PDB file of N, CA and C and ligand atoms in Angstrom:
ATOM      1  N   UNK P   1      43.651  46.545 362.831  1.00  0.00           N
ATOM      2  CA  UNK P   1      43.885  47.490 363.925  1.00  0.00           C
ATOM      3  C   UNK P   1      44.951  48.504 363.494  1.00  0.00           C
ATOM      4  N   UNK P   2      44.723  49.740 363.831  1.00  0.00           N
ATOM      5  CA  UNK P   2      45.657  50.789 363.443  1.00  0.00           C
ATOM      6  C   UNK P   2      46.984  50.654 364.185  1.00  0.00           C
ATOM      7  N   UNK P   3      48.067  50.826 363.458  1.00  0.00           N
ATOM      8  CA  UNK P   3      49.393  50.733 364.068  1.00  0.00           C
ATOM      9  C   UNK P   3      49.837  52.108 364.547  1.00  0.00           C
ATOM     10  N   UNK P   4      50.653  52.089 365.580  1.00  0.00           N
ATOM     11  CA  UNK P   4      51.157  53.350 366.117  1.00  0.00           C
ATOM     12  C   UNK P   4      52.686  53.327 366.129  1.00  0.00           C
ATOM     13  N   UNK P   5      53.256  54.507 366.066  1.00  0.00           N
ATOM     14  CA  UNK P   5      54.712  54.635 366.095  1.00  0.00           C
ATOM     15  C   UNK P   5      55.211  54.555 367.525  1.00  0.00           C
ATOM     16  N   UNK P   6      56.301  53.831 367.695  1.00  0.00           N
ATOM     17  CA  UNK P   6      56.963  53.749 368.994  1.00  0.00           C
ATOM     18  C   UNK P   6      58.450  53.984 368.754  1.00  0.00           C
ATOM     19  N   UNK P   7      59.029  54.852 369.544  1.00  0.00           N
ATOM     20  CA  UNK P   7      60.466  55.114 369.461  1.00  0.00           C
ATOM     21  C   UNK P   7      61.098  54.803 370.802  1.00  0.00           C
ATOM     22  N   UNK P   8      62.244  54.198 370.748  1.00  0.00           N
ATOM     23  CA  UNK P   8      62.981  53.871 371.974  1.00  0.00           C
ATOM     24  C   UNK P   8      64.456  53.769 371.631  1.00  0.00           C
ATOM     25  N   UNK P   9      65.275  53.818 372.647  1.00  0.00           N
ATOM     26  CA  UNK P   9      66.705  53.639 372.442  1.00  0.00           C
ATOM     27  C   UNK P   9      67.046  52.237 372.927  1.00  0.00           C
ATOM     28  N   UNK P  10      67.579  51.419 372.022  1.00  0.00           N
ATOM     29  CA  UNK P  10      67.926  50.042 372.379  1.00  0.00           C
ATOM     30  C   UNK P  10      69.430  49.868 372.264  1.00  0.00           C
ATOM     31  N   UNK P  11      70.052  49.521 373.352  1.00  0.00           N
ATOM     32  CA  UNK P  11      71.505  49.323 373.387  1.00  0.00           C
ATOM     33  C   UNK P  11      72.244  50.534 372.823  1.00  0.00           C
ATOM     34  N   UNK P  12      71.719  51.716 373.125  1.00  0.00           N
ATOM     35  CA  UNK P  12      72.351  52.955 372.705  1.00  0.00           C
ATOM     36  C   UNK P  12      71.984  53.424 371.312  1.00  0.00           C
ATOM     37  N   UNK P  13      71.135  52.660 370.612  1.00  0.00           N
ATOM     38  CA  UNK P  13      70.757  53.019 369.242  1.00  0.00           C
ATOM     39  C   UNK P  13      69.288  53.442 369.194  1.00  0.00           C
ATOM     40  N   UNK P  14      69.019  54.587 368.562  1.00  0.00           N
ATOM     41  CA  UNK P  14      67.629  55.033 368.417  1.00  0.00           C
ATOM     42  C   UNK P  14      66.902  54.100 367.461  1.00  0.00           C
ATOM     43  N   UNK P  15      65.756  53.612 367.892  1.00  0.00           N
ATOM     44  CA  UNK P  15      64.957  52.698 367.076  1.00  0.00           C
ATOM     45  C   UNK P  15      63.540  53.223 366.997  1.00  0.00           C
ATOM     46  N   UNK P  16      62.887  52.972 365.862  1.00  0.00           N
ATOM     47  CA  UNK P  16      61.513  53.382 365.654  1.00  0.00           C
ATOM     48  C   UNK P  16      60.777  52.252 364.957  1.00  0.00           C
ATOM     49  N   UNK P  17      59.568  51.996 365.355  1.00  0.00           N
ATOM     50  CA  UNK P  17      58.798  50.941 364.704  1.00  0.00           C
ATOM     51  C   UNK P  17      57.322  51.262 364.775  1.00  0.00           C
ATOM     52  N   UNK P  18      56.551  50.596 363.912  1.00  0.00           N
ATOM     53  CA  UNK P  18      55.094  50.742 363.914  1.00  0.00           C
ATOM     54  C   UNK P  18      54.511  49.424 364.364  1.00  0.00           C
ATOM     55  N   UNK P  19      53.714  49.461 365.410  1.00  0.00           N
ATOM     56  CA  UNK P  19      53.138  48.231 365.947  1.00  0.00           C
ATOM     57  C   UNK P  19      51.671  48.425 366.311  1.00  0.00           C
ATOM     58  N   UNK P  20      50.973  47.313 366.398  1.00  0.00           N
ATOM     59  CA  UNK P  20      49.627  47.367 366.953  1.00  0.00           C
ATOM     60  C   UNK P  20      49.757  47.671 368.448  1.00  0.00           C
ATOM     61  N   UNK P  21      48.815  48.393 369.017  1.00  0.00           N
ATOM     62  CA  UNK P  21      48.925  48.786 370.427  1.00  0.00           C
ATOM     63  C   UNK P  21      49.104  47.614 371.380  1.00  0.00           C
ATOM     64  N   UNK P  22      48.594  46.447 371.017  1.00  0.00           N
ATOM     65  CA  UNK P  22      48.686  45.289 371.925  1.00  0.00           C
ATOM     66  C   UNK P  22      49.984  44.495 371.765  1.00  0.00           C
ATOM     67  N   UNK P  23      50.896  44.938 370.908  1.00  0.00           N
ATOM     68  CA  UNK P  23      52.166  44.231 370.705  1.00  0.00           C
ATOM     69  C   UNK P  23      52.984  44.266 371.989  1.00  0.00           C
ATOM     70  N   UNK P  24      53.443  43.096 372.402  1.00  0.00           N
ATOM     71  CA  UNK P  24      54.282  43.027 373.595  1.00  0.00           C
ATOM     72  C   UNK P  24      55.694  43.491 373.256  1.00  0.00           C
ATOM     73  N   UNK P  25      56.352  44.064 374.248  1.00  0.00           N
ATOM     74  CA  UNK P  25      57.708  44.562 374.037  1.00  0.00           C
ATOM     75  C   UNK P  25      58.652  43.450 373.594  1.00  0.00           C
ATOM     76  N   UNK P  26      58.512  42.254 374.141  1.00  0.00           N
ATOM     77  CA  UNK P  26      59.395  41.149 373.736  1.00  0.00           C
ATOM     78  C   UNK P  26      59.241  40.864 372.244  1.00  0.00           C
ATOM     79  N   UNK P  27      58.029  40.929 371.729  1.00  0.00           N
ATOM     80  CA  UNK P  27      57.806  40.683 370.302  1.00  0.00           C
ATOM     81  C   UNK P  27      58.354  41.841 369.468  1.00  0.00           C
ATOM     82  N   UNK P  28      58.197  43.050 369.962  1.00  0.00           N
ATOM     83  CA  UNK P  28      58.738  44.209 369.243  1.00  0.00           C
ATOM     84  C   UNK P  28      60.256  44.093 369.140  1.00  0.00           C
ATOM     85  N   UNK P  29      60.887  43.722 370.244  1.00  0.00           N
ATOM     86  CA  UNK P  29      62.353  43.615 370.235  1.00  0.00           C
ATOM     87  C   UNK P  29      62.810  42.488 369.323  1.00  0.00           C
ATOM     88  N   UNK P  30      62.210  41.322 369.442  1.00  0.00           N
ATOM     89  CA  UNK P  30      62.678  40.152 368.698  1.00  0.00           C
ATOM     90  C   UNK P  30      62.270  40.189 367.233  1.00  0.00           C
ATOM     91  N   UNK P  31      61.001  40.444 366.968  1.00  0.00           N
ATOM     92  CA  UNK P  31      60.477  40.274 365.614  1.00  0.00           C
ATOM     93  C   UNK P  31      60.554  41.542 364.765  1.00  0.00           C
ATOM     94  N   UNK P  32      60.457  42.686 365.388  1.00  0.00           N
ATOM     95  CA  UNK P  32      60.486  43.922 364.613  1.00  0.00           C
ATOM     96  C   UNK P  32      61.892  44.515 364.550  1.00  0.00           C
ATOM     97  N   UNK P  33      62.632  44.436 365.660  1.00  0.00           N
ATOM     98  CA  UNK P  33      63.943  45.081 365.713  1.00  0.00           C
ATOM     99  C   UNK P  33      65.105  44.093 365.668  1.00  0.00           C
ATOM    100  N   UNK P  34      64.790  42.795 365.724  1.00  0.00           N
ATOM    101  CA  UNK P  34      65.790  41.721 365.614  1.00  0.00           C
ATOM    102  C   UNK P  34      66.827  41.704 366.739  1.00  0.00           C
ATOM    103  N   UNK P  35      66.400  42.104 367.933  1.00  0.00           N
ATOM    104  CA  UNK P  35      67.233  41.882 369.119  1.00  0.00           C
ATOM    105  C   UNK P  35      66.727  40.577 369.728  1.00  0.00           C
ATOM    106  N   UNK P  36      67.420  39.493 369.453  1.00  0.00           N
ATOM    107  CA  UNK P  36      66.905  38.177 369.832  1.00  0.00           C
ATOM    108  C   UNK P  36      67.547  37.615 371.102  1.00  0.00           C
ATOM    109  N   UNK P  37      68.283  38.450 371.812  1.00  0.00           N
ATOM    110  CA  UNK P  37      68.927  37.976 373.041  1.00  0.00           C
ATOM    111  C   UNK P  37      67.927  37.639 374.129  1.00  0.00           C
ATOM    112  N   UNK P  38      66.893  38.432 374.275  1.00  0.00           N
ATOM    113  CA  UNK P  38      65.826  38.120 375.225  1.00  0.00           C
ATOM    114  C   UNK P  38      64.924  37.072 374.568  1.00  0.00           C
ATOM    115  N   UNK P  39      64.504  36.105 375.345  1.00  0.00           N
ATOM    116  CA  UNK P  39      63.727  35.001 374.780  1.00  0.00           C
ATOM    117  C   UNK P  39      62.308  34.971 375.330  1.00  0.00           C
ATOM    118  N   UNK P  40      61.467  34.246 374.612  1.00  0.00           N
ATOM    119  CA  UNK P  40      60.098  34.027 375.061  1.00  0.00           C
ATOM    120  C   UNK P  40      60.055  32.636 375.685  1.00  0.00           C
ATOM    121  N   UNK P  41      59.757  32.609 376.955  1.00  0.00           N
ATOM    122  CA  UNK P  41      59.678  31.325 377.653  1.00  0.00           C
ATOM    123  C   UNK P  41      58.237  31.014 377.983  1.00  0.00           C
ATOM    124  N   UNK P  42      57.805  31.486 379.137  1.00  0.00           N
ATOM    125  CA  UNK P  42      56.472  31.149 379.637  1.00  0.00           C
ATOM    126  C   UNK P  42      55.386  32.107 379.127  1.00  0.00           C
ATOM    127  N   UNK P  43      55.764  33.311 378.749  1.00  0.00           N
ATOM    128  CA  UNK P  43      54.815  34.376 378.360  1.00  0.00           C
ATOM    129  C   UNK P  43      53.841  34.716 379.477  1.00  0.00           C
ATOM    130  N   UNK P  44      54.173  34.394 380.704  1.00  0.00           N
ATOM    131  CA  UNK P  44      53.259  34.689 381.813  1.00  0.00           C
ATOM    132  C   UNK P  44      53.991  35.222 383.041  1.00  0.00           C
ATOM    133  N   UNK P  45      55.160  35.830 382.833  1.00  0.00           N
ATOM    134  CA  UNK P  45      55.880  36.507 383.904  1.00  0.00           C
ATOM    135  C   UNK P  45      56.442  35.577 384.976  1.00  0.00           C
ATOM    136  N   UNK P  46      56.750  34.339 384.609  1.00  0.00           N
ATOM    137  CA  UNK P  46      57.295  33.411 385.602  1.00  0.00           C
ATOM    138  C   UNK P  46      58.766  33.068 385.378  1.00  0.00           C
ATOM    139  N   UNK P  47      59.180  32.869 384.139  1.00  0.00           N
ATOM    140  CA  UNK P  47      60.511  32.288 383.905  1.00  0.00           C
ATOM    141  C   UNK P  47      61.640  33.319 383.862  1.00  0.00           C
ATOM    142  N   UNK P  48      61.375  34.508 383.393  1.00  0.00           N
ATOM    143  CA  UNK P  48      62.409  35.540 383.313  1.00  0.00           C
ATOM    144  C   UNK P  48      63.240  35.502 382.043  1.00  0.00           C
ATOM    145  N   UNK P  49      62.925  34.617 381.107  1.00  0.00           N
ATOM    146  CA  UNK P  49      63.711  34.516 379.866  1.00  0.00           C
ATOM    147  C   UNK P  49      63.663  35.805 379.045  1.00  0.00           C
ATOM    148  N   UNK P  50      62.647  36.607 379.261  1.00  0.00           N
ATOM    149  CA  UNK P  50      62.451  37.817 378.468  1.00  0.00           C
ATOM    150  C   UNK P  50      62.983  39.072 379.160  1.00  0.00           C
ATOM    151  N   UNK P  51      63.730  38.888 380.242  1.00  0.00           N
ATOM    152  CA  UNK P  51      64.146  40.031 381.053  1.00  0.00           C
ATOM    153  C   UNK P  51      65.087  40.970 380.299  1.00  0.00           C
ATOM    154  N   UNK P  52      64.805  42.243 380.411  1.00  0.00           N
ATOM    155  CA  UNK P  52      65.628  43.298 379.841  1.00  0.00           C
ATOM    156  C   UNK P  52      65.774  44.405 380.892  1.00  0.00           C
ATOM    157  N   UNK P  53      66.612  45.355 380.606  1.00  0.00           N
ATOM    158  CA  UNK P  53      66.719  46.541 381.445  1.00  0.00           C
ATOM    159  C   UNK P  53      65.971  47.664 380.729  1.00  0.00           C
ATOM    160  N   UNK P  54      64.996  48.256 381.415  1.00  0.00           N
ATOM    161  CA  UNK P  54      64.244  49.385 380.832  1.00  0.00           C
ATOM    162  C   UNK P  54      64.356  50.562 381.783  1.00  0.00           C
ATOM    163  N   UNK P  55      65.008  51.596 381.329  1.00  0.00           N
ATOM    164  CA  UNK P  55      65.210  52.795 382.154  1.00  0.00           C
ATOM    165  C   UNK P  55      65.850  52.453 383.499  1.00  0.00           C
ATOM    166  N   UNK P  56      66.812  51.531 383.466  1.00  0.00           N
ATOM    167  CA  UNK P  56      67.565  51.202 384.669  1.00  0.00           C
ATOM    168  C   UNK P  56      66.912  50.186 385.592  1.00  0.00           C
ATOM    169  N   UNK P  57      65.776  49.655 385.185  1.00  0.00           N
ATOM    170  CA  UNK P  57      65.102  48.661 386.025  1.00  0.00           C
ATOM    171  C   UNK P  57      64.928  47.358 385.253  1.00  0.00           C
ATOM    172  N   UNK P  58      65.075  46.259 385.959  1.00  0.00           N
ATOM    173  CA  UNK P  58      64.872  44.948 385.367  1.00  0.00           C
ATOM    174  C   UNK P  58      63.377  44.743 385.109  1.00  0.00           C
ATOM    175  N   UNK P  59      63.056  44.394 383.851  1.00  0.00           N
ATOM    176  CA  UNK P  59      61.652  44.276 383.447  1.00  0.00           C
ATOM    177  C   UNK P  59      61.463  42.993 382.648  1.00  0.00           C
ATOM    178  N   UNK P  60      60.383  42.290 382.911  1.00  0.00           N
ATOM    179  CA  UNK P  60      60.026  41.144 382.076  1.00  0.00           C
ATOM    180  C   UNK P  60      59.244  41.686 380.882  1.00  0.00           C
ATOM    181  N   UNK P  61      59.868  41.636 379.726  1.00  0.00           N
ATOM    182  CA  UNK P  61      59.301  42.306 378.554  1.00  0.00           C
ATOM    183  C   UNK P  61      58.061  41.614 377.998  1.00  0.00           C
ATOM    184  N   UNK P  62      57.694  40.454 378.539  1.00  0.00           N
ATOM    185  CA  UNK P  62      56.433  39.825 378.125  1.00  0.00           C
ATOM    186  C   UNK P  62      55.256  40.426 378.887  1.00  0.00           C
ATOM    187  N   UNK P  63      55.559  41.328 379.823  1.00  0.00           N
ATOM    188  CA  UNK P  63      54.488  41.946 380.609  1.00  0.00           C
ATOM    189  C   UNK P  63      54.296  43.419 380.262  1.00  0.00           C
ATOM    190  N   UNK P  64      55.003  43.873 379.218  1.00  0.00           N
ATOM    191  CA  UNK P  64      54.968  45.289 378.853  1.00  0.00           C
ATOM    192  C   UNK P  64      54.514  45.410 377.402  1.00  0.00           C
ATOM    193  N   UNK P  65      53.567  46.277 377.142  1.00  0.00           N
ATOM    194  CA  UNK P  65      53.191  46.552 375.752  1.00  0.00           C
ATOM    195  C   UNK P  65      54.242  47.472 375.144  1.00  0.00           C
ATOM    196  N   UNK P  66      54.551  47.249 373.889  1.00  0.00           N
ATOM    197  CA  UNK P  66      55.583  48.038 373.223  1.00  0.00           C
ATOM    198  C   UNK P  66      55.333  49.544 373.347  1.00  0.00           C
ATOM    199  N   UNK P  67      54.087  50.023 373.190  1.00  0.00           N
ATOM    200  CA  UNK P  67      53.867  51.469 373.329  1.00  0.00           C
ATOM    201  C   UNK P  67      54.230  52.017 374.714  1.00  0.00           C
ATOM    202  N   UNK P  68      54.240  51.167 375.723  1.00  0.00           N
ATOM    203  CA  UNK P  68      54.645  51.618 377.062  1.00  0.00           C
ATOM    204  C   UNK P  68      56.140  51.914 377.120  1.00  0.00           C
ATOM    205  N   UNK P  69      56.877  51.449 376.122  1.00  0.00           N
ATOM    206  CA  UNK P  69      58.323  51.686 376.085  1.00  0.00           C
ATOM    207  C   UNK P  69      58.672  52.934 375.276  1.00  0.00           C
ATOM    208  N   UNK P  70      57.662  53.707 374.878  1.00  0.00           N
ATOM    209  CA  UNK P  70      57.906  54.941 374.129  1.00  0.00           C
ATOM    210  C   UNK P  70      58.892  55.832 374.894  1.00  0.00           C
ATOM    211  N   UNK P  71      59.972  56.171 374.233  1.00  0.00           N
ATOM    212  CA  UNK P  71      60.979  57.059 374.829  1.00  0.00           C
ATOM    213  C   UNK P  71      61.907  56.379 375.829  1.00  0.00           C
ATOM    214  N   UNK P  72      61.744  55.084 376.020  1.00  0.00           N
ATOM    215  CA  UNK P  72      62.536  54.374 377.038  1.00  0.00           C
ATOM    216  C   UNK P  72      63.946  54.068 376.537  1.00  0.00           C
ATOM    217  N   UNK P  73      64.825  53.848 377.493  1.00  0.00           N
ATOM    218  CA  UNK P  73      66.163  53.346 377.189  1.00  0.00           C
ATOM    219  C   UNK P  73      66.171  51.873 377.572  1.00  0.00           C
ATOM    220  N   UNK P  74      66.408  51.041 376.569  1.00  0.00           N
ATOM    221  CA  UNK P  74      66.354  49.589 376.741  1.00  0.00           C
ATOM    222  C   UNK P  74      67.769  49.030 376.614  1.00  0.00           C
ATOM    223  N   UNK P  75      68.076  48.085 377.458  1.00  0.00           N
ATOM    224  CA  UNK P  75      69.352  47.381 377.358  1.00  0.00           C
ATOM    225  C   UNK P  75      69.052  45.892 377.317  1.00  0.00           C
ATOM    226  N   UNK P  76      69.495  45.239 376.242  1.00  0.00           N
ATOM    227  CA  UNK P  76      69.327  43.785 376.138  1.00  0.00           C
ATOM    228  C   UNK P  76      70.683  43.135 376.313  1.00  0.00           C
ATOM    229  N   UNK P  77      70.696  41.825 376.353  1.00  0.00           N
ATOM    230  CA  UNK P  77      71.956  41.120 376.568  1.00  0.00           C
ATOM    231  C   UNK P  77      72.959  41.428 375.445  1.00  0.00           C
ATOM    232  N   UNK P  78      72.450  41.760 374.251  1.00  0.00           N
ATOM    233  CA  UNK P  78      73.366  42.106 373.158  1.00  0.00           C
ATOM    234  C   UNK P  78      74.108  43.410 373.428  1.00  0.00           C
ATOM    235  N   UNK P  79      73.554  44.212 374.319  1.00  0.00           N
ATOM    236  CA  UNK P  79      74.134  45.526 374.582  1.00  0.00           C
ATOM    237  C   UNK P  79      75.189  45.542 375.666  1.00  0.00           C
ATOM    238  N   UNK P  80      75.441  44.399 376.265  1.00  0.00           N
ATOM    239  CA  UNK P  80      76.467  44.357 377.301  1.00  0.00           C
ATOM    240  C   UNK P  80      77.652  43.535 376.807  1.00  0.00           C
ATOM    241  N   UNK P  81      78.823  43.890 377.241  1.00  0.00           N
ATOM    242  CA  UNK P  81      80.019  43.174 376.825  1.00  0.00           C
ATOM    243  C   UNK P  81      80.307  43.354 375.344  1.00  0.00           C
ATOM    244  N   UNK P  82      81.280  42.605 374.845  1.00  0.00           N
ATOM    245  CA  UNK P  82      81.632  42.627 373.428  1.00  0.00           C
ATOM    246  C   UNK P  82      82.196  41.256 373.096  1.00  0.00           C
ATOM    247  N   UNK P  83      82.308  40.924 371.810  1.00  0.00           N
ATOM    248  CA  UNK P  83      82.862  39.603 371.463  1.00  0.00           C
ATOM    249  C   UNK P  83      84.265  39.392 372.034  1.00  0.00           C
ATOM    250  N   UNK P  84      85.026  40.473 372.157  1.00  0.00           N
ATOM    251  CA  UNK P  84      86.392  40.349 372.692  1.00  0.00           C
ATOM    252  C   UNK P  84      86.402  40.246 374.212  1.00  0.00           C
ATOM    253  N   UNK P  85      85.450  40.911 374.853  1.00  0.00           N
ATOM    254  CA  UNK P  85      85.421  40.906 376.323  1.00  0.00           C
ATOM    255  C   UNK P  85      83.974  40.732 376.766  1.00  0.00           C
ATOM    256  N   UNK P  86      83.605  39.488 377.053  1.00  0.00           N
ATOM    257  CA  UNK P  86      82.236  39.204 377.462  1.00  0.00           C
ATOM    258  C   UNK P  86      81.944  39.810 378.824  1.00  0.00           C
ATOM    259  N   UNK P  87      80.697  40.194 379.025  1.00  0.00           N
ATOM    260  CA  UNK P  87      80.232  40.673 380.322  1.00  0.00           C
ATOM    261  C   UNK P  87      80.163  39.472 381.272  1.00  0.00           C
ATOM    262  N   UNK P  88      80.267  39.722 382.564  1.00  0.00           N
ATOM    263  CA  UNK P  88      80.227  38.655 383.569  1.00  0.00           C
ATOM    264  C   UNK P  88      78.956  37.813 383.466  1.00  0.00           C
ATOM    265  N   UNK P  89      77.859  38.414 382.987  1.00  0.00           N
ATOM    266  CA  UNK P  89      76.619  37.649 382.821  1.00  0.00           C
ATOM    267  C   UNK P  89      76.651  36.761 381.582  1.00  0.00           C
ATOM    268  N   UNK P  90      77.483  37.105 380.599  1.00  0.00           N
ATOM    269  CA  UNK P  90      77.529  36.347 379.352  1.00  0.00           C
ATOM    270  C   UNK P  90      78.447  35.134 379.447  1.00  0.00           C
ATOM    271  N   UNK P  91      79.494  35.208 380.259  1.00  0.00           N
ATOM    272  CA  UNK P  91      80.470  34.117 380.325  1.00  0.00           C
ATOM    273  C   UNK P  91      79.833  32.783 380.726  1.00  0.00           C
ATOM    274  N   UNK P  92      79.020  32.734 381.796  1.00  0.00           N
ATOM    275  CA  UNK P  92      78.423  31.436 382.131  1.00  0.00           C
ATOM    276  C   UNK P  92      77.476  30.926 381.053  1.00  0.00           C
ATOM    277  N   UNK P  93      76.812  31.841 380.335  1.00  0.00           N
ATOM    278  CA  UNK P  93      75.907  31.407 379.271  1.00  0.00           C
ATOM    279  C   UNK P  93      76.699  30.772 378.129  1.00  0.00           C
ATOM    280  N   UNK P  94      77.841  31.341 377.801  1.00  0.00           N
ATOM    281  CA  UNK P  94      78.693  30.764 376.766  1.00  0.00           C
ATOM    282  C   UNK P  94      79.174  29.379 377.204  1.00  0.00           C
ATOM    283  N   UNK P  95      79.556  29.260 378.459  1.00  0.00           N
ATOM    284  CA  UNK P  95      80.002  27.972 378.996  1.00  0.00           C
ATOM    285  C   UNK P  95      78.888  26.937 378.866  1.00  0.00           C
ATOM    286  N   UNK P  96      77.668  27.312 379.269  1.00  0.00           N
ATOM    287  CA  UNK P  96      76.535  26.389 379.159  1.00  0.00           C
ATOM    288  C   UNK P  96      76.259  26.026 377.708  1.00  0.00           C
ATOM    289  N   UNK P  97      76.344  27.007 376.824  1.00  0.00           N
ATOM    290  CA  UNK P  97      76.106  26.764 375.404  1.00  0.00           C
ATOM    291  C   UNK P  97      77.119  25.747 374.875  1.00  0.00           C
ATOM    292  N   UNK P  98      78.380  25.928 375.235  1.00  0.00           N
ATOM    293  CA  UNK P  98      79.425  25.023 374.765  1.00  0.00           C
ATOM    294  C   UNK P  98      79.199  23.611 375.308  1.00  0.00           C
ATOM    295  N   UNK P  99      78.861  23.504 376.583  1.00  0.00           N
ATOM    296  CA  UNK P  99      78.623  22.187 377.184  1.00  0.00           C
ATOM    297  C   UNK P  99      77.441  21.498 376.500  1.00  0.00           C
ATOM    298  N   UNK P 100      76.371  22.253 376.296  1.00  0.00           N
ATOM    299  CA  UNK P 100      75.167  21.652 375.702  1.00  0.00           C
ATOM    300  C   UNK P 100      75.408  21.204 374.262  1.00  0.00           C
ATOM    301  N   UNK P 101      76.289  21.885 373.566  1.00  0.00           N
ATOM    302  CA  UNK P 101      76.522  21.544 372.166  1.00  0.00           C
ATOM    303  C   UNK P 101      77.659  20.544 371.967  1.00  0.00           C
ATOM    304  N   UNK P 102      78.379  20.222 373.016  1.00  0.00           N
ATOM    305  CA  UNK P 102      79.444  19.206 372.909  1.00  0.00           C
ATOM    306  C   UNK P 102      78.898  17.806 373.156  1.00  0.00           C
ATOM    307  N   UNK P 103      77.734  17.747 373.773  1.00  0.00           N
ATOM    308  CA  UNK P 103      77.184  16.418 374.108  1.00  0.00           C
ATOM    309  C   UNK P 103      76.404  15.832 372.969  1.00  0.00           C
TER     310      UNK P 103
HETATM  311  S1  LIG J   1      58.618  34.872 378.928  1.00  0.00           S
HETATM  312 FE1  LIG J   1      58.722  34.050 380.951  1.00  0.00          FE
HETATM  313  S2  LIG J   1      58.746  35.815 382.188  1.00  0.00           S
HETATM  314 FE2  LIG J   1      58.544  36.613 380.187  1.00  0.00          FE
END
């Protein structure tokens, strides 16, 4: 299948990739661009593990084809907060990670 170019801004950085038209946005982000903060859970729009911000709206990226994100501004969990000052959404995840790995 012929690949097509898709350009988008991810976490403030211009990104470009070539994908098959049926490539899901979650796969484009994780496997092509290496933004692995969003996860693949159910792949059927139920769990929300793949949620990202696309053009200011919360989107389940397993329900969007990568070409539909052409020209979009994407924000993933990697794009919020910083290692020195975590975002309010990241702090509980770090706490859970620490608890799960101490047991
Ligand atoms: S992977 Fe579960 S909603 Fe997208």
